[in-house]
Short mmCIF file of C-alpha atoms in Angstrom, two decimals:
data_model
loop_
_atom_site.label_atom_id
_atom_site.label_comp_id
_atom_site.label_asym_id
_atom_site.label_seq_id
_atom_site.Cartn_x
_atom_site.Cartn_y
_atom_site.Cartn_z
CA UNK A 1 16.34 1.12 -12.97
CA UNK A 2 18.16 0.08 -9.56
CA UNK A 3 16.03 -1.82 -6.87
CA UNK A 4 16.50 -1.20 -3.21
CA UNK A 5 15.93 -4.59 -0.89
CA UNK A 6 15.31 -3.48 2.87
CA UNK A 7 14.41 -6.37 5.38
CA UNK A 8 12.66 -6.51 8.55
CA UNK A 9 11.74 -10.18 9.56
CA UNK A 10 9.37 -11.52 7.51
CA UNK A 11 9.00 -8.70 5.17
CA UNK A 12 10.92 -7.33 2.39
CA UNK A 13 10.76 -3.98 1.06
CA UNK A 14 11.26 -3.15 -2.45
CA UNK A 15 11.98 0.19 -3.30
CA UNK A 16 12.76 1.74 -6.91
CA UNK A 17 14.17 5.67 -7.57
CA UNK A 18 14.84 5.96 -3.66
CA UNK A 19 16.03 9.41 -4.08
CA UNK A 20 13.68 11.34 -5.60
CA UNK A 21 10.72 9.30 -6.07
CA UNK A 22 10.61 6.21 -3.62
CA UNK A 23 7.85 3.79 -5.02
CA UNK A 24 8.00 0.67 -3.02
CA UNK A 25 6.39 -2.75 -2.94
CA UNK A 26 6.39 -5.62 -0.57
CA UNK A 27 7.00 -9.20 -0.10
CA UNK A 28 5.56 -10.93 3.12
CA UNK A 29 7.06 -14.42 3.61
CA UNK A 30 4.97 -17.08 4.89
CA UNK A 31 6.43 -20.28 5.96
CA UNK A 32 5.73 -22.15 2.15
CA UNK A 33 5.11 -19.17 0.11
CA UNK A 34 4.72 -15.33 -0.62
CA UNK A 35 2.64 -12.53 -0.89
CA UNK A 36 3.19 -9.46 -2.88
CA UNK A 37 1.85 -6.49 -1.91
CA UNK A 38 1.21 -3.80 -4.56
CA UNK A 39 3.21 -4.21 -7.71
CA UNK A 40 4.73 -1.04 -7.86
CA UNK A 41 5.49 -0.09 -11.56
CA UNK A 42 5.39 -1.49 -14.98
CA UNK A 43 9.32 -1.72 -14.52
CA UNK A 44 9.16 -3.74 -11.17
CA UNK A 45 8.61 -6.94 -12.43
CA UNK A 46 12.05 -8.28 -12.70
CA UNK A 47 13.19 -7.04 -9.52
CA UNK A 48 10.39 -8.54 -7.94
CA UNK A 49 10.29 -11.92 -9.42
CA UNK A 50 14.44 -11.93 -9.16
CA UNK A 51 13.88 -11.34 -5.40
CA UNK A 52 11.11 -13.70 -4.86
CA UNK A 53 13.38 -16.33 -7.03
CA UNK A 54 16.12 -15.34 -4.27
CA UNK A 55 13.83 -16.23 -1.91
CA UNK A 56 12.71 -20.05 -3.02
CA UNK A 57 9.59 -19.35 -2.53
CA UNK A 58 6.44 -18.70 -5.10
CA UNK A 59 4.31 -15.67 -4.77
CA UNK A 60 0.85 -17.20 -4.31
CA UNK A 61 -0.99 -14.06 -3.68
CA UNK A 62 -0.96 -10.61 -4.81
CA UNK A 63 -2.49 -7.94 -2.48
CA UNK A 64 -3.27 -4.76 -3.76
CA UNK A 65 -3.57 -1.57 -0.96
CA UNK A 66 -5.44 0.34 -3.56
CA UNK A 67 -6.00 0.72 -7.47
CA UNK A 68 -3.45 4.16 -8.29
CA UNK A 69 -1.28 3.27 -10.88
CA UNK A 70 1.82 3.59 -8.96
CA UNK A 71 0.59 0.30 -6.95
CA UNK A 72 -0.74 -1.99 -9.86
CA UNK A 73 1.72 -0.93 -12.55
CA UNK A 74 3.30 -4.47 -12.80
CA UNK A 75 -0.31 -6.50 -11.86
CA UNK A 76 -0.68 -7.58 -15.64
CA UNK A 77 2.86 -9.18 -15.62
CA UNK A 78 2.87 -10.15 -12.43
CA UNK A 79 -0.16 -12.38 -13.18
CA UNK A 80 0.96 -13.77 -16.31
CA UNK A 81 4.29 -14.84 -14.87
CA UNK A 82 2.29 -16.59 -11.43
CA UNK A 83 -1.00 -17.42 -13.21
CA UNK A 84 -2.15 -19.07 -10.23
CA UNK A 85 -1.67 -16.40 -7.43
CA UNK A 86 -5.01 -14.97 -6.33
CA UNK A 87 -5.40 -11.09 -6.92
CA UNK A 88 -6.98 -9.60 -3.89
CA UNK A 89 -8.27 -5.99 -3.16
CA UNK A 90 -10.95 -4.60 -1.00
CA UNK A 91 -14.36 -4.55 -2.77
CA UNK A 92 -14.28 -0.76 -2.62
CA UNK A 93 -11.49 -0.46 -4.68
CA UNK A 94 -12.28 -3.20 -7.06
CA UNK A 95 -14.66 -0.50 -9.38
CA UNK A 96 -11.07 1.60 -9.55
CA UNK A 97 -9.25 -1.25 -10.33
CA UNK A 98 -11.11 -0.97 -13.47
CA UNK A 99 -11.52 2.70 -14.17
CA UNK A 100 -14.54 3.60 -11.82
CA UNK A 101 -14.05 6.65 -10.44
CA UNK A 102 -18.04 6.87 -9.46
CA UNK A 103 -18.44 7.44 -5.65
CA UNK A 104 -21.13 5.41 -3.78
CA UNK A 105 -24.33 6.78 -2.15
CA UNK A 106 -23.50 8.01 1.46
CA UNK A 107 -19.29 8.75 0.52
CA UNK A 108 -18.27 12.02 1.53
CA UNK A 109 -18.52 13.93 -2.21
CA UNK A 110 -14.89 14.76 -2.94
CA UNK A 111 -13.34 13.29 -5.97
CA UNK A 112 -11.73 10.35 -6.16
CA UNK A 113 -8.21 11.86 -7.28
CA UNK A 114 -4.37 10.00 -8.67
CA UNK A 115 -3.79 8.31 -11.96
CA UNK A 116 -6.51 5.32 -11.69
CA UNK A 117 -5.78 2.19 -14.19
CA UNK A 118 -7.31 2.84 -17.89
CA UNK A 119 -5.79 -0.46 -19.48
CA UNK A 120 -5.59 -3.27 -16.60
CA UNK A 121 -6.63 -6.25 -17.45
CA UNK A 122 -6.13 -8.23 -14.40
CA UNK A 123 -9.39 -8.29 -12.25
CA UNK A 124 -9.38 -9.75 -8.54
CA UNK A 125 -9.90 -13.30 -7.93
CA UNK A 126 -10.83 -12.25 -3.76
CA UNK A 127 -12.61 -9.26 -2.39
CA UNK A 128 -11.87 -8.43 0.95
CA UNK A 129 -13.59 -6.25 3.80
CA UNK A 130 -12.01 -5.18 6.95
CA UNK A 131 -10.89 -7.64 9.62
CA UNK A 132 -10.46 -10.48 6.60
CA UNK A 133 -7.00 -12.74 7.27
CA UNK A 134 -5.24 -13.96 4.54
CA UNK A 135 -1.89 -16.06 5.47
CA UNK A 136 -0.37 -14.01 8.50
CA UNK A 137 -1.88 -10.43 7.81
CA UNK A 138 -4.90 -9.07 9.11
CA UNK A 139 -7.02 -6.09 6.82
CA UNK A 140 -7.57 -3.47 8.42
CA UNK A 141 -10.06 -0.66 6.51
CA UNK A 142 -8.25 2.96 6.54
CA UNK A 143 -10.06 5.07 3.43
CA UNK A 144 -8.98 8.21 2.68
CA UNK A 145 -6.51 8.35 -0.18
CA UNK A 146 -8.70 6.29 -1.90
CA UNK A 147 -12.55 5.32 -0.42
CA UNK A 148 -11.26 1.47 -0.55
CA UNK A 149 -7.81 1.73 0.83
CA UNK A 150 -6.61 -1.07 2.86
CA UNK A 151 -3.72 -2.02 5.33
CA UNK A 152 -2.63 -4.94 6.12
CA UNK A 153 -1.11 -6.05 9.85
CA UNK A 154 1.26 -8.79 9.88
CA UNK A 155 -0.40 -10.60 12.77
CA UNK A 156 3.30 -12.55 13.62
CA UNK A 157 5.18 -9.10 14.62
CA UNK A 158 3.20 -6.44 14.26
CA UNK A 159 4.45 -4.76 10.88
CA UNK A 160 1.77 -2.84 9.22
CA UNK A 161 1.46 -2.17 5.48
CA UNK A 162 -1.14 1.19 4.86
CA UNK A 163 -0.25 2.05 0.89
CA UNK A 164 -0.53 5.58 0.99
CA UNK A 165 -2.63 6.02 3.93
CA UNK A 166 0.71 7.62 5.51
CA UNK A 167 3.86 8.97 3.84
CA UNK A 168 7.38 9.14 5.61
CA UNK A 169 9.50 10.36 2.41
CA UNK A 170 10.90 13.85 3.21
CA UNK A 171 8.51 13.66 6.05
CA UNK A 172 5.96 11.33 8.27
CA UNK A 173 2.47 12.83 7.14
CA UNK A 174 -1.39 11.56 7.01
CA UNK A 175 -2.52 10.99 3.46
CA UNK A 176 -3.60 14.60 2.15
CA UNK A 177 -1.44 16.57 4.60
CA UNK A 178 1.21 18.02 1.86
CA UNK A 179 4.69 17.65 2.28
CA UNK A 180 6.31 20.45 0.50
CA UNK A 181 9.43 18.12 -1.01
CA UNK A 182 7.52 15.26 -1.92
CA UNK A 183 3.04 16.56 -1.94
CA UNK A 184 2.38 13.54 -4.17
CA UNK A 185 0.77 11.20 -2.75
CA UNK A 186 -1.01 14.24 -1.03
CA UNK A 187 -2.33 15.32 -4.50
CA UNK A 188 -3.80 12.08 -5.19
CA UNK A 189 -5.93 11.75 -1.97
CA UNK A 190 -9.60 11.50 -1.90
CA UNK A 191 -10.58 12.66 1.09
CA UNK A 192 -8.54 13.89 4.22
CA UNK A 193 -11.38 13.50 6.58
CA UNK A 194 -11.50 9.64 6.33
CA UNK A 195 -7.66 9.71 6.08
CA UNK A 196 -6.98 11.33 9.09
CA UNK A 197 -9.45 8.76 11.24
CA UNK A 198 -8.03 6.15 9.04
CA UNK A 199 -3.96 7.45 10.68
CA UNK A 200 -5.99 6.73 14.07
CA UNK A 201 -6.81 3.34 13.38
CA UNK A 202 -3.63 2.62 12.27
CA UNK A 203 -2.12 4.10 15.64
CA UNK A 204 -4.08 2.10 17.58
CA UNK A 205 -3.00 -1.05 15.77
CA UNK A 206 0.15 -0.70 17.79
CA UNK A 207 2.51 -1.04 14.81
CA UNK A 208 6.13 -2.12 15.44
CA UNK A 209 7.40 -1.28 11.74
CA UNK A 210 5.13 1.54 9.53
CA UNK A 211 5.61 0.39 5.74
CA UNK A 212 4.14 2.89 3.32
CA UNK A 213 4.05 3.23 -0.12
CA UNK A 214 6.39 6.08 -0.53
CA UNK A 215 9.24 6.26 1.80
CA UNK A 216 11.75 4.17 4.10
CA UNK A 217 10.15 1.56 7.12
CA UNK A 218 9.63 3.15 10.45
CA UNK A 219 10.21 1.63 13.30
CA UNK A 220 8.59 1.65 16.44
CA UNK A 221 6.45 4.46 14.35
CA UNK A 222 4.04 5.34 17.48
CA UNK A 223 5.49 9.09 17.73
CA UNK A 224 5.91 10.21 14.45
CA UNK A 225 2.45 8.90 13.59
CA UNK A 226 1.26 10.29 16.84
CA UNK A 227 2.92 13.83 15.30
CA UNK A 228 1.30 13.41 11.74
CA UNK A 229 -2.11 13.25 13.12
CA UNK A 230 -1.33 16.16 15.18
CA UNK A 231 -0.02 17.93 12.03
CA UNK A 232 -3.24 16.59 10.06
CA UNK A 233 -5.91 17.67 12.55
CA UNK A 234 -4.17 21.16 13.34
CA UNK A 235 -4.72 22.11 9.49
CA UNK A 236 -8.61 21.97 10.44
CA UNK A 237 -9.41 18.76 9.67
CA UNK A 238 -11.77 16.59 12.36
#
């Protein structure tokens, strides 16, 4: 299956099945080494350690935005083949990571939906929490398609890198707001409450690129994120 490469500075976007089913990944270079955000699907792993070979650089870290299977399909190989990059997700999300769909005492009470890992093997080595730094990017908490989703804000330029928290295939749209040619990612959210405060926080990062899971980079993203909360909060959501 054809990979897409799209670069914006220091980061590199990785996209597989553009047209119909955009499932992307990223690669953040630092000045020695790499981070890998997400591993996409079991299928990614050539195309991501080709482009990271490309690159001259090792992937010391692998950052995960959340535990859906579309994010951590290649973790397992991705490991093996750099044994000694750290696996890092936020604590939240660690009990998905390995099947735990349980929700946690004061969590708003709507399931925890999308295809969560049955077979992964590979636990994380770091647990983070919001405002953590590791190499250039920043965490930044934003639940709501899952309750541990994370972004991460390149502190060097201002690219921002939410998972699924937003969409911008066949439409920019908070994380639960359906998008009529592509209502995946909508399907799989937990709660659109949290997701739609979580699209705030990410606003008021001040982004200069939006990188999302599903979907091409945005830049200067301000108004069409400023739109998708609009579009999000008009369907009576707070």
């Amino acid at each position: 299956i054809r990979m897409r490469i799209t670069q914006e500075g220091h980061l590199l976007q990785l996209t597989w099945m553009p047209r119909f089913f955009p499932v992307n990944c990223y690669l953040i270079e630092e000045e020695h080494e790499l981070t890998l955000i997400d591993a996409a699907l079991p299928f990614s792993v050539k195309g991501i350690i080709q482009t990271a070979a490309g690159l001259g650089k090792e992937i010391t870290r692998i950052i995960l935005t959340h535990a859906h299977d579309d994010h951590v399909g290649a973790l397992d190989e991705m490991k093996s083949h750099f044994p000694k990059a750290k696996v890092y997700i936020s604590e939240r999300d660690s009990a998905l990571l390995s099947g735990d769909r349980s929700l946690r005492a004061g969590e708003p009470s709507t399931p925890i939906r999308g295809g969560v890992p049955k077979k992964l093997t590979t636990r994380a080595d770091i647990l983070i929490y919001d405002g953590d730094v590791v190499g250039s990017l920043k965490a930044i908490s934003t639940p709501g398609h899952t309750p541990g989703s994370m972004s991460f804000l390149d502190q060097r330029n201002k690219a921002i890198i939410v998972g699924d928290a937003l969409q911008s295939f066949r439409g920019t749209a908070v994380s639960g707001t359906i998008v009529p040619g592509f209502p995946f990612p909508a399907f799989a959210t937990w709660n659109k409450e949290s997701a739609l405060a979580s699209a705030r926080k990410i606003l008021h990062a001040e982004p200069t690129i939006l990188a999302v899971g599903h979907g091409n980079l945005l830049k200067q993203p301000q108004t069409k994120i400023e739109a998708a909360i609009l579009k999000a909060s008009k369907k009576g959501v707070k």
